Amino acid sequence: MNEGTDSPILAEEQIRLQRFIYAMRVATPRVWVTQAIVAVNVLVYVWMVVTGYDLFANTTSHVFLEEGANYGPHTIGHGESWRLLTSMFLHGPIYHIGLNMWVLWLQGKLVERLMGNSNFAIMYLASGLLGSLVSVYMNPDVPSIGASGAIFGVIGALAALLYRHRAEFPKEMRRKLMKDGGIFVVANIAFGASIPNIDHAAHIGGLVAGVAAGWYLGHPMTREGI
């Protein structure tokens, strides 16, 4: 009895999932912005390794200040606002860039499918820049680097999309994405509590920007939305 009752429901949910995946591919046939961002980050990192920079140095080291770290006395004091952008593509130890690029690769491609290439690029840059801005405002005397503010923006955008367009997402897909996003945020909070010099201000700024961008730039996964 239960099997006969559940099967049509499961079949309908599976059809809905296939239709949703098809709609994403129609809306965004090629996912290239995420790949380009990962490539730029990796190329910058490889360049710094090849040219002999000590990437295990503290962020206060001249290594990162010379290359574009976000640092109050330079970013604000000397009018070097370009550091808000360049700091997003600098990383320290291998685990720093490894974790950031792994999460971006997994979540970024999905969010780019949902938002579209140009909207995703706008969201990523806005999240990274606002994260850098909040960071330099809250901690002007502490240099900061890394893409984590922008990546928190990706998670924030996904959360906004899942909430605003919740009726269009297949139930199991929505549940899994919410679970994965929650694990990422909790893991980063735990990670930040155990390791000094984690830039929580950039994370919060990026998350807020991502939620706002996801809310206003995301389009419904319907025929009309596409």
PDB file of C-alpha atoms in Angstrom:
ATOM      1  CA  MET A   1       0.000   0.000   0.000  1.00  0.00           C
ATOM      2  CA  ASN A   2       2.708   2.474   1.016  1.00  0.00           C
ATOM      3  CA  GLU A   3       4.867   1.539  -1.950  1.00  0.00           C
ATOM      4  CA  GLY A   4       2.000   2.168  -4.329  1.00  0.00           C
ATOM      5  CA  THR A   5       1.238   5.483  -2.652  1.00  0.00           C
ATOM      6  CA  ASP A   6       4.828   6.711  -2.473  1.00  0.00           C
ATOM      7  CA  SER A   7       5.926   5.743  -5.976  1.00  0.00           C
ATOM      8  CA  PRO A   8       3.853   8.357  -7.848  1.00  0.00           C
ATOM      9  CA  ILE A   9       5.070  11.036  -5.422  1.00  0.00           C
ATOM     10  CA  LEU A  10       8.699  10.002  -5.873  1.00  0.00           C
ATOM     11  CA  ALA A  11       8.267   9.836  -9.639  1.00  0.00           C
ATOM     12  CA  GLU A  12       6.695  13.302  -9.704  1.00  0.00           C
ATOM     13  CA  GLU A  13       9.534  14.713  -7.569  1.00  0.00           C
ATOM     14  CA  GLN A  14      12.100  13.121  -9.882  1.00  0.00           C
ATOM     15  CA  ILE A  15      10.419  14.634 -12.941  1.00  0.00           C
ATOM     16  CA  ARG A  16      10.345  18.007 -11.230  1.00  0.00           C
ATOM     17  CA  LEU A  17      14.058  17.721 -10.442  1.00  0.00           C
ATOM     18  CA  GLN A  18      14.886  16.874 -14.076  1.00  0.00           C
ATOM     19  CA  ARG A  19      12.829  19.802 -15.315  1.00  0.00           C
ATOM     20  CA  PHE A  20      14.564  22.135 -12.875  1.00  0.00           C
ATOM     21  CA  ILE A  21      18.019  20.973 -13.966  1.00  0.00           C
ATOM     22  CA  TYR A  22      16.992  21.433 -17.599  1.00  0.00           C
ATOM     23  CA  ALA A  23      15.720  24.950 -16.809  1.00  0.00           C
ATOM     24  CA  MET A  24      19.070  25.831 -15.202  1.00  0.00           C
ATOM     25  CA  ARG A  25      20.968  24.646 -18.266  1.00  0.00           C
ATOM     26  CA  VAL A  26      18.679  26.591 -20.588  1.00  0.00           C
ATOM     27  CA  ALA A  27      19.035  29.720 -18.457  1.00  0.00           C
ATOM     28  CA  THR A  28      22.846  29.462 -18.234  1.00  0.00           C
ATOM     29  CA  PRO A  29      24.206  27.140 -20.948  1.00  0.00           C
ATOM     30  CA  ARG A  30      27.873  27.761 -20.057  1.00  0.00           C
ATOM     31  CA  VAL A  31      29.359  28.209 -16.600  1.00  0.00           C
ATOM     32  CA  TRP A  32      32.621  30.068 -17.094  1.00  0.00           C
ATOM     33  CA  VAL A  33      32.795  32.921 -14.560  1.00  0.00           C
ATOM     34  CA  THR A  34      33.456  30.569 -11.625  1.00  0.00           C
ATOM     35  CA  GLN A  35      36.150  28.775 -13.590  1.00  0.00           C
ATOM     36  CA  ALA A  36      37.770  32.081 -14.575  1.00  0.00           C
ATOM     37  CA  ILE A  37      37.820  33.307 -10.949  1.00  0.00           C
ATOM     38  CA  VAL A  38      39.395  30.054  -9.751  1.00  0.00           C
ATOM     39  CA  ALA A  39      41.962  30.224 -12.561  1.00  0.00           C
ATOM     40  CA  VAL A  40      42.962  33.808 -11.693  1.00  0.00           C
ATOM     41  CA  ASN A  41      43.362  32.932  -8.011  1.00  0.00           C
ATOM     42  CA  VAL A  42      45.471  29.876  -8.799  1.00  0.00           C
ATOM     43  CA  LEU A  43      47.629  31.752 -11.336  1.00  0.00           C
ATOM     44  CA  VAL A  44      48.330  34.534  -8.830  1.00  0.00           C
ATOM     45  CA  TYR A  45      49.227  31.950  -6.196  1.00  0.00           C
ATOM     46  CA  VAL A  46      51.526  30.020  -8.557  1.00  0.00           C
ATOM     47  CA  TRP A  47      53.188  33.262  -9.628  1.00  0.00           C
ATOM     48  CA  MET A  48      53.926  34.176  -6.019  1.00  0.00           C
ATOM     49  CA  VAL A  49      55.323  30.698  -5.332  1.00  0.00           C
ATOM     50  CA  VAL A  50      57.515  30.724  -8.452  1.00  0.00           C
ATOM     51  CA  THR A  51      58.863  34.196  -7.695  1.00  0.00           C
ATOM     52  CA  GLY A  52      59.895  33.079  -4.217  1.00  0.00           C
ATOM     53  CA  TYR A  53      57.419  34.784  -1.902  1.00  0.00           C
ATOM     54  CA  ASP A  54      57.068  33.289   1.579  1.00  0.00           C
ATOM     55  CA  LEU A  55      53.371  32.448   1.590  1.00  0.00           C
ATOM     56  CA  PHE A  56      53.576  31.126   5.148  1.00  0.00           C
ATOM     57  CA  ALA A  57      54.516  34.588   6.366  1.00  0.00           C
ATOM     58  CA  ASN A  58      52.142  36.511   8.611  1.00  0.00           C
ATOM     59  CA  THR A  59      49.757  38.794   6.717  1.00  0.00           C
ATOM     60  CA  THR A  60      51.483  41.771   8.341  1.00  0.00           C
ATOM     61  CA  SER A  61      54.595  40.852   6.355  1.00  0.00           C
ATOM     62  CA  HIS A  62      55.764  43.162   3.589  1.00  0.00           C
ATOM     63  CA  VAL A  63      55.131  40.251   1.189  1.00  0.00           C
ATOM     64  CA  PHE A  64      51.386  40.779   1.174  1.00  0.00           C
ATOM     65  CA  LEU A  65      51.484  44.516   1.691  1.00  0.00           C
ATOM     66  CA  GLU A  66      53.592  44.905  -1.449  1.00  0.00           C
ATOM     67  CA  GLU A  67      51.311  42.710  -3.525  1.00  0.00           C
ATOM     68  CA  GLY A  68      48.019  44.334  -2.532  1.00  0.00           C
ATOM     69  CA  ALA A  69      46.754  43.268   0.891  1.00  0.00           C
ATOM     70  CA  ASN A  70      43.836  45.244   2.313  1.00  0.00           C
ATOM     71  CA  TYR A  71      45.370  47.449   5.020  1.00  0.00           C
ATOM     72  CA  GLY A  72      43.880  50.601   6.532  1.00  0.00           C
ATOM     73  CA  PRO A  73      46.945  52.887   6.451  1.00  0.00           C
ATOM     74  CA  HIS A  74      47.415  52.070   2.754  1.00  0.00           C
ATOM     75  CA  THR A  75      43.840  51.445   1.564  1.00  0.00           C
ATOM     76  CA  ILE A  76      42.405  54.516   3.298  1.00  0.00           C
ATOM     77  CA  GLY A  77      45.411  56.521   4.473  1.00  0.00           C
ATOM     78  CA  HIS A  78      47.160  56.587   1.095  1.00  0.00           C
ATOM     79  CA  GLY A  79      44.042  56.377  -1.039  1.00  0.00           C
ATOM     80  CA  GLU A  80      44.953  52.946  -2.441  1.00  0.00           C
ATOM     81  CA  SER A  81      41.354  51.783  -2.786  1.00  0.00           C
ATOM     82  CA  TRP A  82      42.412  49.228  -5.416  1.00  0.00           C
ATOM     83  CA  ARG A  83      43.535  47.061  -2.487  1.00  0.00           C
ATOM     84  CA  LEU A  84      39.874  46.297  -1.771  1.00  0.00           C
ATOM     85  CA  LEU A  85      39.942  44.293  -5.025  1.00  0.00           C
ATOM     86  CA  THR A  86      43.491  42.920  -5.163  1.00  0.00           C
ATOM     87  CA  SER A  87      43.304  41.469  -1.646  1.00  0.00           C
ATOM     88  CA  MET A  88      40.519  39.150  -2.881  1.00  0.00           C
ATOM     89  CA  PHE A  89      43.033  37.286  -5.059  1.00  0.00           C
ATOM     90  CA  LEU A  90      45.854  36.864  -2.535  1.00  0.00           C
ATOM     91  CA  HIS A  91      46.260  33.815  -0.286  1.00  0.00           C
ATOM     92  CA  GLY A  92      48.734  32.569   2.275  1.00  0.00           C
ATOM     93  CA  PRO A  93      49.418  28.888   3.031  1.00  0.00           C
ATOM     94  CA  ILE A  94      48.214  26.214   0.613  1.00  0.00           C
ATOM     95  CA  TYR A  95      45.268  25.252   2.839  1.00  0.00           C
ATOM     96  CA  HIS A  96      44.037  28.863   2.631  1.00  0.00           C
ATOM     97  CA  ILE A  97      43.634  28.904  -1.128  1.00  0.00           C
ATOM     98  CA  GLY A  98      42.777  25.199  -1.228  1.00  0.00           C
ATOM     99  CA  LEU A  99      39.714  25.512   1.008  1.00  0.00           C
ATOM    100  CA  ASN A 100      38.518  28.706  -0.644  1.00  0.00           C
ATOM    101  CA  MET A 101      38.819  27.407  -4.204  1.00  0.00           C
ATOM    102  CA  TRP A 102      37.284  24.042  -3.319  1.00  0.00           C
ATOM    103  CA  VAL A 103      34.151  25.680  -1.894  1.00  0.00           C
ATOM    104  CA  LEU A 104      33.985  28.171  -4.764  1.00  0.00           C
ATOM    105  CA  TRP A 105      34.270  25.396  -7.349  1.00  0.00           C
ATOM    106  CA  LEU A 106      31.494  23.344  -5.739  1.00  0.00           C
ATOM    107  CA  GLN A 107      29.020  26.095  -4.872  1.00  0.00           C
ATOM    108  CA  GLY A 108      29.961  28.763  -7.391  1.00  0.00           C
ATOM    109  CA  LYS A 109      29.035  26.763 -10.475  1.00  0.00           C
ATOM    110  CA  LEU A 110      25.574  26.035  -9.082  1.00  0.00           C
ATOM    111  CA  VAL A 111      24.898  29.632  -8.056  1.00  0.00           C
ATOM    112  CA  GLU A 112      26.168  30.842 -11.437  1.00  0.00           C
ATOM    113  CA  ARG A 113      23.670  28.512 -13.141  1.00  0.00           C
ATOM    114  CA  LEU A 114      20.891  29.922 -10.989  1.00  0.00           C
ATOM    115  CA  MET A 115      21.811  33.607 -11.370  1.00  0.00           C
ATOM    116  CA  GLY A 116      23.351  33.762 -14.831  1.00  0.00           C
ATOM    117  CA  ASN A 117      26.945  34.626 -15.752  1.00  0.00           C
ATOM    118  CA  SER A 118      26.840  38.419 -15.526  1.00  0.00           C
ATOM    119  CA  ASN A 119      24.697  38.530 -12.382  1.00  0.00           C
ATOM    120  CA  PHE A 120      26.996  36.009 -10.698  1.00  0.00           C
ATOM    121  CA  ALA A 121      30.057  38.102 -11.585  1.00  0.00           C
ATOM    122  CA  ILE A 122      28.385  41.229 -10.167  1.00  0.00           C
ATOM    123  CA  MET A 123      27.412  39.373  -6.990  1.00  0.00           C
ATOM    124  CA  TYR A 124      30.908  37.920  -6.494  1.00  0.00           C
ATOM    125  CA  LEU A 125      32.697  41.245  -6.945  1.00  0.00           C
ATOM    126  CA  ALA A 126      30.165  43.137  -4.809  1.00  0.00           C
ATOM    127  CA  SER A 127      30.487  40.564  -2.013  1.00  0.00           C
ATOM    128  CA  GLY A 128      34.264  40.631  -2.096  1.00  0.00           C
ATOM    129  CA  LEU A 129      34.444  44.424  -2.184  1.00  0.00           C
ATOM    130  CA  LEU A 130      31.919  44.920   0.623  1.00  0.00           C
ATOM    131  CA  GLY A 131      33.727  42.249   2.648  1.00  0.00           C
ATOM    132  CA  SER A 132      36.999  44.145   2.157  1.00  0.00           C
ATOM    133  CA  LEU A 133      35.318  47.434   3.036  1.00  0.00           C
ATOM    134  CA  VAL A 134      33.832  46.077   6.275  1.00  0.00           C
ATOM    135  CA  SER A 135      37.161  44.461   7.102  1.00  0.00           C
ATOM    136  CA  VAL A 136      39.186  47.660   6.708  1.00  0.00           C
ATOM    137  CA  TYR A 137      36.555  49.605   8.665  1.00  0.00           C
ATOM    138  CA  MET A 138      36.397  47.132  11.570  1.00  0.00           C
ATOM    139  CA  ASN A 139      40.095  46.221  11.635  1.00  0.00           C
ATOM    140  CA  PRO A 140      42.026  49.058   9.967  1.00  0.00           C
ATOM    141  CA  ASP A 141      45.343  48.065  11.547  1.00  0.00           C
ATOM    142  CA  VAL A 142      45.201  44.404  10.514  1.00  0.00           C
ATOM    143  CA  PRO A 143      46.118  43.485   6.901  1.00  0.00           C
ATOM    144  CA  SER A 144      43.707  41.028   5.285  1.00  0.00           C
ATOM    145  CA  ILE A 145      43.814  38.809   2.210  1.00  0.00           C
ATOM    146  CA  GLY A 146      41.741  36.033   0.693  1.00  0.00           C
ATOM    147  CA  ALA A 147      38.609  35.291  -1.292  1.00  0.00           C
ATOM    148  CA  SER A 148      36.555  34.122   1.686  1.00  0.00           C
ATOM    149  CA  GLY A 149      34.466  37.310   1.862  1.00  0.00           C
ATOM    150  CA  ALA A 150      33.353  36.819  -1.745  1.00  0.00           C
ATOM    151  CA  ILE A 151      32.783  33.105  -1.142  1.00  0.00           C
ATOM    152  CA  PHE A 152      30.559  33.889   1.843  1.00  0.00           C
ATOM    153  CA  GLY A 153      28.710  36.069  -0.653  1.00  0.00           C
ATOM    154  CA  VAL A 154      28.161  33.028  -2.874  1.00  0.00           C
ATOM    155  CA  ILE A 155      26.636  31.154   0.087  1.00  0.00           C
ATOM    156  CA  GLY A 156      24.537  34.191   0.969  1.00  0.00           C
ATOM    157  CA  ALA A 157      23.256  34.471  -2.598  1.00  0.00           C
ATOM    158  CA  LEU A 158      22.334  30.786  -2.582  1.00  0.00           C
ATOM    159  CA  ALA A 159      20.428  31.238   0.691  1.00  0.00           C
ATOM    160  CA  ALA A 160      18.508  34.179  -0.777  1.00  0.00           C
ATOM    161  CA  LEU A 161      17.652  32.228  -3.926  1.00  0.00           C
ATOM    162  CA  LEU A 162      16.522  29.203  -1.925  1.00  0.00           C
ATOM    163  CA  TYR A 163      14.209  31.366   0.157  1.00  0.00           C
ATOM    164  CA  ARG A 164      12.826  33.746  -2.455  1.00  0.00           C
ATOM    165  CA  HIS A 165      12.237  31.069  -5.101  1.00  0.00           C
ATOM    166  CA  ARG A 166      11.596  28.201  -2.691  1.00  0.00           C
ATOM    167  CA  ALA A 167       8.404  27.148  -4.461  1.00  0.00           C
ATOM    168  CA  GLU A 168      10.364  26.422  -7.649  1.00  0.00           C
ATOM    169  CA  PHE A 169      13.128  24.303  -6.097  1.00  0.00           C
ATOM    170  CA  PRO A 170      12.562  20.548  -5.843  1.00  0.00           C
ATOM    171  CA  LYS A 171      12.150  19.666  -2.163  1.00  0.00           C
ATOM    172  CA  GLU A 172      15.112  17.307  -1.813  1.00  0.00           C
ATOM    173  CA  MET A 173      17.410  19.635  -3.737  1.00  0.00           C
ATOM    174  CA  ARG A 174      16.449  22.581  -1.546  1.00  0.00           C
ATOM    175  CA  ARG A 175      16.972  20.534   1.610  1.00  0.00           C
ATOM    176  CA  LYS A 176      20.401  19.321   0.525  1.00  0.00           C
ATOM    177  CA  LEU A 177      21.589  22.776  -0.517  1.00  0.00           C
ATOM    178  CA  MET A 178      20.429  24.299   2.775  1.00  0.00           C
ATOM    179  CA  LYS A 179      22.250  21.565   4.668  1.00  0.00           C
ATOM    180  CA  ASP A 180      25.483  22.039   2.669  1.00  0.00           C
ATOM    181  CA  GLY A 181      25.366  25.814   3.096  1.00  0.00           C
ATOM    182  CA  GLY A 182      24.745  25.473   6.829  1.00  0.00           C
ATOM    183  CA  ILE A 183      27.679  23.090   7.204  1.00  0.00           C
ATOM    184  CA  PHE A 184      29.945  25.556   5.377  1.00  0.00           C
ATOM    185  CA  VAL A 185      28.982  28.462   7.648  1.00  0.00           C
ATOM    186  CA  VAL A 186      29.279  26.401  10.846  1.00  0.00           C
ATOM    187  CA  ALA A 187      32.606  24.923   9.729  1.00  0.00           C
ATOM    188  CA  ASN A 188      33.986  28.387   9.012  1.00  0.00           C
ATOM    189  CA  ILE A 189      32.865  29.675  12.409  1.00  0.00           C
ATOM    190  CA  ALA A 190      34.553  26.709  14.100  1.00  0.00           C
ATOM    191  CA  PHE A 191      37.611  27.102  11.879  1.00  0.00           C
ATOM    192  CA  GLY A 192      37.804  30.782  12.696  1.00  0.00           C
ATOM    193  CA  ALA A 193      37.518  30.129  16.428  1.00  0.00           C
ATOM    194  CA  SER A 194      40.487  27.766  16.374  1.00  0.00           C
ATOM    195  CA  ILE A 195      42.827  29.790  14.150  1.00  0.00           C
ATOM    196  CA  PRO A 196      43.934  33.356  14.927  1.00  0.00           C
ATOM    197  CA  ASN A 197      43.706  36.254  12.456  1.00  0.00           C
ATOM    198  CA  ILE A 198      40.588  34.957  10.662  1.00  0.00           C
ATOM    199  CA  ASP A 199      38.822  37.952   9.113  1.00  0.00           C
ATOM    200  CA  HIS A 200      35.260  37.546  10.390  1.00  0.00           C
ATOM    201  CA  ALA A 201      34.387  41.111   9.384  1.00  0.00           C
ATOM    202  CA  ALA A 202      35.033  40.292   5.717  1.00  0.00           C
ATOM    203  CA  HIS A 203      32.914  37.151   6.048  1.00  0.00           C
ATOM    204  CA  ILE A 204      29.962  39.095   7.464  1.00  0.00           C
ATOM    205  CA  GLY A 205      30.242  41.859   4.874  1.00  0.00           C
ATOM    206  CA  GLY A 206      30.441  39.340   2.034  1.00  0.00           C
ATOM    207  CA  LEU A 207      27.512  37.333   3.377  1.00  0.00           C
ATOM    208  CA  VAL A 208      25.279  40.411   3.609  1.00  0.00           C
ATOM    209  CA  ALA A 209      26.204  41.543   0.084  1.00  0.00           C
ATOM    210  CA  GLY A 210      25.600  38.037  -1.275  1.00  0.00           C
ATOM    211  CA  VAL A 211      22.144  37.815   0.292  1.00  0.00           C
ATOM    212  CA  ALA A 212      21.190  41.218  -1.145  1.00  0.00           C
ATOM    213  CA  ALA A 213      22.550  40.377  -4.614  1.00  0.00           C
ATOM    214  CA  GLY A 214      20.927  36.952  -4.637  1.00  0.00           C
ATOM    215  CA  TRP A 215      17.599  38.485  -3.645  1.00  0.00           C
ATOM    216  CA  TYR A 216      17.580  41.202  -6.312  1.00  0.00           C
ATOM    217  CA  LEU A 217      19.556  39.634  -9.168  1.00  0.00           C
ATOM    218  CA  GLY A 218      18.282  36.056  -9.094  1.00  0.00           C
ATOM    219  CA  HIS A 219      15.584  35.193 -11.621  1.00  0.00           C
ATOM    220  CA  PRO A 220      12.849  32.559 -11.148  1.00  0.00           C
ATOM    221  CA  MET A 221      13.532  29.114 -12.602  1.00  0.00           C
ATOM    222  CA  THR A 222      10.382  29.228 -14.722  1.00  0.00           C
ATOM    223  CA  ARG A 223       9.716  29.630 -18.425  1.00  0.00           C
ATOM    224  CA  GLU A 224       8.855  33.307 -17.858  1.00  0.00           C
ATOM    225  CA  GLY A 225      11.903  33.880 -15.661  1.00  0.00           C
ATOM    226  CA  ILE A 226      14.252  32.335 -18.195  1.00  0.00           C
TER     227      ILE A 226
END
